[in-house]
């Protein structure tokens, strides 16, 4: 190693040590003077809670793209706001621009630095150290929507975690993408679409009405209970079983196609082998297509 490299390495180590000492001394002085350096821990379980009220901003889209977390969306709220649990400052970016509320992980330490009109800014290395105190806690995002909320699109992407959407009776599109996790949809009525993409997990619904459903998964158990897609439904699994309990007794007026080449198909109590098809409409857009390459299909 060259002498200049050794010098720069020594300087870097010294600067890090000085930074750690400075953060420690600063935290001690702030505690003695009653100054809060970070978000306040707000509940008995020492969970860090941050609330952002987006009412009045005309937000039409909420986009969440993060790693490990659970996301819950609740309709019928008294106010429009988002609640972040165990998201320390400096480890995420929350912004509201172009009528979109966006939440993403801060994946790089370099993001605590920025170059602005006033020169080079340092946003606080203390936030990085503080985040380590919450690294073993479950992160949760709670999104609250009022009945007259302007939000018409929910776009949720998670690496690992669960997605729950409940009690929404208004037009909105739901796009969900989970690499690993479970999706629960309950008490939903929308004239728009639901699109879900899963790696490994499950999907469970109860009392859901939408215009169209499109669901793709590598490995998942799908339970569509009291579910109705007015226009079309397409479910494709590489592995896993599908149970579909429609809101109506018969599927008249649709093109129905059920494929389970390595399993069995049960259609309203009748075993029909590994596939079943019936066409009771001339409208090519009104379709129910359920397919699993390794699993069973039940329509009951």
Coordinates of C-alpha atoms in Angstrom, one line a residue:
X1 CA 0.0 0.0 0.0
X2 CA 1.3 3.4 -0.9
X3 CA 2.2 5.9 1.7
X4 CA -0.5 8.4 0.6
X5 CA -3.1 5.6 0.8
X6 CA -2.0 4.8 4.3
X7 CA -2.2 8.4 5.3
X8 CA -5.8 8.8 3.9
X9 CA -6.8 5.6 5.6
X10 CA -5.5 6.9 9.0
X11 CA -7.2 10.2 8.5
X12 CA -10.5 8.4 7.6
X13 CA -10.3 6.3 10.8
X14 CA -9.5 9.3 12.9
X15 CA -12.5 11.2 11.4
X16 CA -14.8 8.3 12.1
X17 CA -13.6 8.1 15.7
X18 CA -14.0 11.8 16.2
X19 CA -17.5 11.6 14.7
X20 CA -18.5 8.8 17.1
X21 CA -17.1 10.7 20.1
X22 CA -18.8 13.9 19.0
X23 CA -22.2 12.1 18.6
X24 CA -21.8 10.5 22.0
X25 CA -20.9 13.8 23.7
X26 CA -23.7 15.6 21.9
X27 CA -26.3 13.0 22.9
X28 CA -25.2 13.3 26.5
X29 CA -25.4 17.1 26.5
X30 CA -28.8 17.0 24.7
X31 CA -30.2 14.6 27.3
X32 CA -29.0 16.8 30.2
X33 CA -30.6 19.8 28.6
X34 CA -33.8 18.1 27.7
X35 CA -33.3 18.5 23.9
X36 CA -34.7 15.8 21.6
X37 CA -32.2 14.7 19.0
X38 CA -34.5 12.1 17.4
X39 CA -38.2 11.2 17.0
X40 CA -39.8 10.5 20.3
X41 CA -40.5 6.9 21.2
X42 CA -44.3 7.0 21.6
X43 CA -45.6 3.8 23.1
X44 CA -45.1 1.4 25.9
X45 CA -43.2 -1.1 23.7
X46 CA -40.6 1.5 22.7
X47 CA -41.8 1.7 19.2
X48 CA -40.8 4.8 17.2
X49 CA -43.8 6.4 15.7
X50 CA -43.9 9.2 13.1
X51 CA -47.2 10.6 11.7
X52 CA -47.5 12.7 8.5
X53 CA -50.9 14.3 7.7
X54 CA -51.3 14.6 3.9
X55 CA -54.9 16.0 4.0
X56 CA -55.4 19.0 1.8
X57 CA -52.4 18.2 -0.4
X58 CA -54.6 16.6 -3.1
X59 CA -52.6 13.4 -3.0
X60 CA -53.9 11.0 -5.7
X61 CA -51.2 8.3 -5.5
X62 CA -49.5 6.7 -2.6
X63 CA -46.4 4.7 -3.6
X64 CA -44.4 2.6 -1.1
X65 CA -41.3 0.8 -2.2
X66 CA -39.3 -0.6 0.8
X67 CA -37.6 -3.7 2.0
X68 CA -38.8 -5.5 5.1
X69 CA -42.0 -4.1 6.5
X70 CA -45.8 -4.7 7.0
X71 CA -48.1 -2.3 5.2
X72 CA -51.7 -1.7 6.3
X73 CA -54.3 0.4 4.5
X74 CA -57.4 1.4 6.4
X75 CA -60.4 3.1 4.8
X76 CA -63.1 5.0 6.7
X77 CA -60.6 7.1 8.7
X78 CA -61.4 10.5 10.2
X79 CA -58.3 11.9 8.5
X80 CA -55.9 11.2 5.7
X81 CA -52.5 10.4 7.2
X82 CA -49.6 7.9 7.1
X83 CA -48.0 6.4 10.2
X84 CA -44.5 5.1 10.2
X85 CA -43.5 2.7 13.0
X86 CA -39.9 2.0 13.8
X87 CA -38.5 4.1 10.9
X88 CA -35.7 6.2 12.4
X89 CA -34.8 9.4 10.7
X90 CA -32.2 9.1 8.0
X91 CA -33.1 5.5 6.9
X92 CA -36.1 6.5 4.7
X93 CA -37.3 9.2 2.3
X94 CA -40.9 10.4 2.6
X95 CA -41.9 13.0 0.0
X96 CA -45.0 14.5 -1.5
X97 CA -44.5 15.8 -5.0
X98 CA -46.7 15.8 -8.2
X99 CA -49.7 14.7 -6.2
X100 CA -47.8 11.5 -5.2
X101 CA -46.9 10.6 -1.6
X102 CA -43.8 8.4 -1.9
X103 CA -42.0 6.3 0.7
X104 CA -38.7 4.6 -0.1
X105 CA -35.8 3.2 1.9
X106 CA -32.7 5.3 2.2
X107 CA -30.4 2.6 0.9
X108 CA -27.1 4.5 0.9
X109 CA -25.2 6.3 3.6
X110 CA -24.2 8.9 0.9
X111 CA -27.8 10.2 1.1
X112 CA -27.1 11.8 4.4
X113 CA -24.9 14.2 2.4
X114 CA -26.1 16.6 -0.2
X115 CA -24.8 19.4 -2.4
X116 CA -27.1 22.4 -2.5
X117 CA -27.0 26.1 -3.2
X118 CA -25.2 26.7 0.1
X119 CA -22.6 24.2 -0.5
X120 CA -22.0 20.7 1.0
X121 CA -24.4 19.7 3.7
X122 CA -24.2 16.9 6.3
X123 CA -27.6 15.8 7.5
X124 CA -26.5 13.9 10.6
X125 CA -24.5 10.7 10.9
X126 CA -26.2 10.3 14.3
X127 CA -29.3 9.1 12.5
X128 CA -27.4 6.1 11.2
X129 CA -26.2 5.0 14.6
X130 CA -29.7 5.7 16.1
X131 CA -31.3 3.4 13.5
X132 CA -29.3 0.5 14.9
X133 CA -31.4 0.7 18.1
X134 CA -34.4 -0.3 16.1
X135 CA -32.9 -2.8 13.7
X136 CA -34.6 -5.8 15.4
X137 CA -38.0 -4.2 15.6
X138 CA -40.8 -4.9 13.0
X139 CA -41.3 -1.9 10.7
X140 CA -44.9 -1.0 9.9
X141 CA -46.6 1.5 7.6
X142 CA -50.2 2.4 8.3
X143 CA -52.0 4.3 5.6
X144 CA -55.4 5.9 6.6
X145 CA -57.9 7.1 4.0
X146 CA -61.1 9.1 4.6
X147 CA -64.3 8.3 2.6
X148 CA -63.7 11.3 0.4
X149 CA -59.9 10.9 0.1
X150 CA -58.5 12.1 -3.2
X151 CA -56.3 8.9 -3.4
X152 CA -57.1 6.8 -6.5
X153 CA -54.0 4.6 -6.7
X154 CA -52.1 2.5 -4.1
X155 CA -48.8 1.2 -5.4
X156 CA -47.1 -1.0 -2.8
X157 CA -43.9 -2.9 -3.3
X158 CA -42.2 -5.0 -0.6
X159 CA -39.3 -7.3 -0.5
X160 CA -40.5 -9.1 2.7
X161 CA -43.7 -8.3 4.6
X162 CA -47.4 -8.4 4.6
X163 CA -50.0 -6.2 2.8
X164 CA -53.5 -5.7 4.4
X165 CA -56.2 -3.5 2.8
X166 CA -59.5 -3.1 4.6
X167 CA -62.8 -1.2 4.6
X168 CA -62.6 0.9 1.4
X169 CA -65.8 1.7 -0.6
X170 CA -64.8 4.0 -3.4
X171 CA -63.0 3.9 -6.7
X172 CA -59.2 3.2 -6.4
X173 CA -56.6 0.9 -8.1
X174 CA -54.5 -1.4 -6.0
X175 CA -51.1 -2.6 -7.3
X176 CA -49.2 -4.9 -4.9
X177 CA -45.8 -6.5 -5.4
X178 CA -44.4 -8.8 -2.7
X179 CA -41.3 -11.0 -3.1
X180 CA -42.2 -12.8 0.2
X181 CA -45.3 -12.2 2.2
X182 CA -49.1 -12.4 2.6
X183 CA -51.9 -10.3 1.2
X184 CA -55.2 -9.8 2.9
X185 CA -58.1 -7.9 1.3
X186 CA -61.3 -7.4 3.3
X187 CA -64.5 -5.4 2.8
X188 CA -63.5 -3.6 -0.4
X189 CA -65.7 -2.3 -3.1
X190 CA -64.1 -0.5 -6.1
X191 CA -64.9 0.0 -9.8
X192 CA -61.2 -0.1 -10.5
X193 CA -58.6 -2.9 -10.8
X194 CA -56.5 -5.0 -8.4
X195 CA -53.2 -6.3 -9.6
X196 CA -51.0 -8.5 -7.4
X197 CA -47.6 -10.1 -8.0
X198 CA -46.1 -12.5 -5.5
X199 CA -43.0 -14.5 -5.2
X200 CA -43.9 -16.7 -2.2
X201 CA -46.8 -16.2 0.1
X202 CA -50.6 -16.2 0.2
X203 CA -53.6 -14.2 -0.8
X204 CA -56.8 -14.1 1.2
X205 CA -59.9 -12.1 0.4
X206 CA -63.3 -11.6 2.1
X207 CA -66.2 -9.4 0.7
X208 CA -64.3 -7.9 -2.2
X209 CA -65.8 -6.3 -5.3
X210 CA -63.6 -4.9 -8.1
X211 CA -63.7 -4.3 -11.8
X212 CA -60.9 -6.8 -12.6
X213 CA -58.3 -8.9 -10.8
X214 CA -54.9 -9.9 -12.1
X215 CA -52.8 -12.1 -9.9
X216 CA -49.5 -13.8 -10.6
X217 CA -47.4 -15.8 -8.2
X218 CA -44.5 -18.2 -8.2
X219 CA -45.7 -20.1 -5.1
X220 CA -48.8 -19.1 -3.2
X221 CA -52.0 -20.3 -1.6
X222 CA -55.0 -18.2 -2.9
X223 CA -58.3 -18.1 -1.1
X224 CA -60.8 -15.8 -2.8
X225 CA -63.8 -15.8 -0.5
X226 CA -67.0 -13.9 -1.4
X227 CA -65.0 -12.3 -4.2
X228 CA -66.5 -10.7 -7.4
X229 CA -64.6 -9.3 -10.4
X230 CA -67.3 -7.7 -12.5
X231 CA -65.2 -7.6 -15.7
X232 CA -62.5 -10.2 -15.6
X233 CA -60.3 -12.3 -13.3
X234 CA -56.9 -13.9 -14.2
X235 CA -55.0 -15.9 -11.6
X236 CA -51.8 -17.7 -12.7
X237 CA -49.7 -19.7 -10.2
X238 CA -46.6 -21.7 -10.9
X239 CA -47.2 -23.6 -7.6
X240 CA -50.1 -23.5 -5.2
X241 CA -53.8 -24.0 -5.0
X242 CA -56.7 -21.6 -5.7
X243 CA -60.0 -21.6 -3.9
X244 CA -62.6 -19.3 -5.4
X245 CA -65.9 -18.7 -3.6
X246 CA -67.8 -16.2 -5.9
X247 CA -70.4 -13.8 -4.6
X248 CA -72.9 -15.2 -7.2
X249 CA -73.9 -18.9 -7.5
X250 CA -73.2 -19.3 -11.2
X251 CA -70.7 -17.6 -13.5
X252 CA -73.1 -17.0 -16.3
X253 CA -72.1 -14.4 -18.8
X254 CA -68.4 -15.2 -18.6
X255 CA -65.8 -17.2 -20.5
X256 CA -64.6 -19.6 -17.8
X257 CA -61.3 -21.5 -18.1
X258 CA -59.8 -23.5 -15.3
X259 CA -56.4 -25.3 -15.7
X260 CA -54.6 -27.5 -13.2
X261 CA -52.5 -29.9 -15.3
X262 CA -50.8 -31.5 -12.3
X263 CA -53.8 -31.4 -10.0
X264 CA -57.6 -31.4 -10.1
X265 CA -60.4 -29.0 -10.7
X266 CA -63.7 -28.9 -8.7
X267 CA -66.5 -26.8 -10.1
X268 CA -69.4 -26.2 -7.8
X269 CA -69.1 -29.6 -6.1
X270 CA -68.3 -31.6 -9.3
X271 CA -64.9 -33.0 -10.0
X272 CA -64.2 -32.2 -13.7
X273 CA -60.6 -33.5 -14.0
X274 CA -57.6 -31.3 -14.6
X275 CA -59.3 -28.7 -16.7
X276 CA -62.7 -27.1 -17.3
X277 CA -64.0 -24.6 -19.8
X278 CA -67.4 -23.0 -20.5
X279 CA -68.3 -20.0 -22.7
X280 CA -71.6 -18.2 -22.0
X281 CA -70.9 -14.8 -23.5
X282 CA -69.8 -13.3 -26.8
X283 CA -67.9 -10.6 -24.9
X284 CA -64.2 -11.6 -25.0
X285 CA -63.3 -9.2 -22.2
X286 CA -65.6 -11.0 -19.6
X287 CA -63.3 -13.8 -18.6
X288 CA -62.5 -16.0 -15.6
X289 CA -59.1 -17.7 -16.1
X290 CA -57.6 -19.6 -13.1
X291 CA -54.4 -21.6 -13.7
X292 CA -52.0 -23.4 -11.5
X293 CA -49.2 -25.6 -12.9
X294 CA -48.8 -27.5 -9.7
X295 CA -51.9 -27.4 -7.4
X296 CA -55.7 -27.7 -7.3
X297 CA -58.5 -25.3 -8.3
X298 CA -61.8 -25.2 -6.4
X299 CA -64.8 -23.1 -7.4
X300 CA -67.5 -23.5 -4.8

